[in-house]
Amino acid sequence: MSWSDVIGADALIPLLVATLRLAIPTMLAAVGECFCERSGVLNLGLEGMMLTGALAAFVGGHHTGSAAVGAVSGTLAGGLLAVVLGCFVVRGKVDQVVAGIAVVLLAQGVTALAYLRLFSSATTPPSVDGSPPIAIPLLEEIPVLGPVLFRQTALVYASMAMVAVLAWALFRTRFGLSLRAAGESPAAADAAGIRVERVRWIALTVSGAMAGLGGAVLIDQLELFRENVTAGRGWVAIAIVILVRWNPVGAILGALLFGFTDALQFRIQSAAGGVETAVPFELFQALPYLVTLLVVVASALHFKTRAQPRALGVPYDR
Amino acid sequence: MLERYAGRSVVALAAVCAALVAACGAGDDAGEGTAPAASGPQPVKTGLILDAPKNAIAWTRAAVAAAETLEDEGLIELQVVDNVAPDATGLKRVATQMAEDGVELIIAHSGTWGEAVGEVAQDYPDANFAFTGADPTGANSENVAAITFPMYQGAYLAGVLAGGVTETGVIGGTAGFDIPVCHAMLHSFAQGAESIRPGIKMLPSYVGSWTDQEKIKEAVLASADQQADVFVPCGTDPGTIAGAKERDVSVFGYVVDEAGEAPRNVMASLVWKLEIPFRAVVDDLRRDRFRPGKTYAGGVPEGAIELVMNPEFSRRIPEQALSAFRKARAAMESGELEVPFVGGQ
Amino acid sequence: MTASSLVEPPTVADDLAPALESARGERWRPLLGTIVAVAVALALGAGLLLISGADPVSSYAALLDGAVGSRRAIELLLVQSVPLLIMGLGLCAAYRARVWNIGTEGQFQVGALGAGAFLLLTPLGSSPIAIPAAMLVGAAAGGILAWSIGALRARWEINEVVTSLLSNYVVLFGVAYVVRKPLRDQTSGASLQSERIPDVAALPTLPGSRVHIGLVLALVLVPLLLWALTRTPFGMRVRMVGMNADAAEAAGVATRSVIARTMLISGLLAGLAGAIQVMGVELRLTTSMSTGIGFTAIVVALLGRLHPLGVVFSALLIAGLSVGGNVMQLRVGVPNAVVLVIEALIVLFVVLANRRGLLAGGSR
């Protein structure tokens, strides 16, 4: 096989474009999850929120023909499901692991029912129109980065902005400070006048909305919905958060790494042209997960210090 | 016991349920059916078991459409159970219940269920069973019919068209995993293309998932980046068509006519007319010729696999490719051309 | 102290003793709460059915009938619950120590793979000791995988949620490779599968039934785990680590060893469940051997409130819902995704009813 088809000069830009495309939905969910876990709430319902967001985006986009309406409904639906989870974990103070997993089940059941109900009579599977790419003058001229970053859809620009805003808010605003305090030492935060429960509500809802937006971006890329269309991206996002030690900037890079390995392995498979390689192609399929696993181990060995918010997963009762 | 927050959570959850309920109405009308139109023998009570949601993928839509055709003809009275777990226990419990309920013909729509069907069939010797996607060489028991799925025959014909349409001389194919039926399908797709354009290059992609449409789409984009411009899917049609649409390259529909999903890009669809083998099974049942269980071929020679052209695309197919296609199809129908099944090893 | 964290909650050692004390006083409260919660969830499910145009009474009747309505249905229900029960028991050990093994799916598959490879490739596979030997191999395979994950956590604090989660995917592709290449059944032209395991290795069934003896083994494991987790010093240490690892460490508990060992137990049992599934149900290795059973087992363990007896009930309940759900669709025409929603509601309300803590103990 020819490696120049995979990583040669002509292949580089398509490879990076694919990396970004595969990374964005997971990235949105992962950055949102960072935000949420930093406040002390473990949102294990992320996969369900992405899926619900995907369905809502599809329904919204299908009925109005507008990708923007789709994105907004996806974001709202993800946030709404986070509010449902919040009733249990923030207000009800039940176990966050159990409630999160239950919310994923709930979302899988409900989206399947709703899709069946709404579209079962259609003879041709319904679709939506994806939003068109918009090139940004001048910036798109930058070698390599220009075509990769600045010939994207409005939705992707909005996503990148959201990710940047959240990362900035967490470290550079008063609210971010309160949020981190709620996750590290809720009792001390409370004593300092921070309303821990309110902060956690906001963080959880934001993470649901981000996951919903991730689902919406996925739908915008695919232009279709199928049962379980998110296929585990929410779980991968949770893994990335732990991998990057609860750092939103790290989460961006983690999602890109995952997307890059996936994009790369498809290109290696194609370049092999069906000729049985010495390495079985199942290894390529497993590559994104294997690489993430190795990075998790390597980074833990490298950093040695604990990064996990101290109150993660612990409900706060005044 | 449920304390104060419980009350609010119930309300919250109930509100969500109520909101969803509108969307979850009585959406299942397949079971009700219509009154049998034909006079004569009673319609055969038939149960169809699917391993995925019935409107989720072409594989299940094809079976439901075929069974509903037979129901409209008054041949059968249909019950459908979809989204059954694809392991042996999943099939067993549904098939057992159907047999207990007195269903006369139980059709399991997945090749991986063949063995489990055989086991249930032993428990219910009076019921009749069939399963699709069968291995043509597999043995059948007395009350089990095997319906084969020789899509590789259709894929050869699709390959002939692909060889005529490709500008780059590179074609591609996708499948969830490298299972024999898909391996054979992608192999004969390449063979068909080779027959009209020697030296063609085939790029198969095995995605590692049947359901992750985004990954399937990426597999198409990756091959398109390496010049592939005609694609065929095996069980991976939604993502493959989405990828072809994005790159404006050609693609074949899978199992059902999928031209409507991308009229500019779907050249033709490899339609599996399951009503043909289904009808043969039901006819035999009604005439008491079903037993001993046998293999019902559902391929190109039987007319059960057919390339349905997309009229919006056909004028872009060169005449030379069309005539080569017609010649190959005639040869296949007459038995002159036999495409080998190459399932990998 | 209420729920769980991924590692240790910041509480002080003094919380431990009264917490353990109060657990004994209120044995029956959780049970009552659970019953009420299931009832509330079913009532909400009935509402969902009602407004969606199905008659809830006949829907639930069909569900019940499908799960336990005939001898054959009960047999299938029991067979279905065996792997859930075995894996759920193992997870009790890990989760009680707050070791979040999300990798049971992979450990189940690795156990199935180990047992299958052993039976197909070694002469012992067709010998009279094939069954116990294959169970050992399967359990060992699952155990080694889980133990490695536990050791990474114990030694270097590498978060087990992420490692165990990712290991599922890696194992999935490993199984896909093994059945495609080295263990492929060359005679099958339709699906990707290994050859059938030797007949001597197929699990015998209980006299007069279709239920394989894996059920007996599962039921024997229940009192064993119950004893180990509630009546032994090890069980006490597991609970101490789960409640507060720092405090436990300070009290002289070797937390690292507890973490690795609970992970090992959950992996051993998941691997055993995989071996039993291969020998009792599938009789060969396929890519569709597990359809997320390992994930369902997590729900089973949590719903059973990490108590071995609770897990018996939750395994039967979850198996019954999935068996009955298909029948509900068959008879009443309700899409069986309704069952997923009902399952989720049951889990949510059960935890809500028992919100004083998953770990059968603390209150603040």
GROMACS .gro file of C-alpha atoms in nm, chain C residues 4-5 23 38 43 46 71 74 76 78 91 98 107 110 134 139 152 170 181 213 246 248 259 294 302 311 330 341:
model
   28
  667SER     CA    1  -2.084   0.757   4.524
  668SER     CA    2  -1.787   0.929   4.383
  686ALA     CA    3  -2.763  -0.024   5.839
  701VAL     CA    4  -4.135  -0.026   4.117
  706ALA     CA    5  -4.787   0.322   3.700
  709ALA     CA    6  -4.905   0.248   3.229
  734ARG     CA    7  -4.320  -2.344   3.147
  737ILE     CA    8  -4.003  -1.945   3.266
  739LEU     CA    9  -3.613  -1.897   2.892
  741LEU     CA   10  -3.411  -1.830   3.388
  754LEU     CA   11  -2.019  -0.616   4.037
  761ARG     CA   12  -1.660   0.210   4.480
  770GLN     CA   13  -1.470  -0.928   3.045
  773VAL     CA   14  -1.299  -1.235   2.688
  797ALA     CA   15  -1.338  -2.420   3.034
  802ALA     CA   16  -1.309  -1.692   3.455
  815LEU     CA   17  -0.360   0.027   3.726
  833VAL     CA   18  -1.073  -0.335   2.221
  844LYS     CA   19  -0.941  -1.571   1.117
  876ILE     CA   20  -2.681  -2.610   3.501
  909ASP     CA   21  -0.861   0.751   5.310
  911ALA     CA   22  -0.992   0.297   5.572
  922ILE     CA   23  -0.938  -0.240   4.502
  957GLY     CA   24  -2.239  -0.679   3.028
  965LEU     CA   25  -2.727  -0.114   4.081
  974VAL     CA   26  -2.933  -0.886   4.255
  993LEU     CA   27  -4.633  -0.945   1.966
 1004VAL     CA   28  -3.838   0.338   2.926
   0.00000   0.00000   0.00000
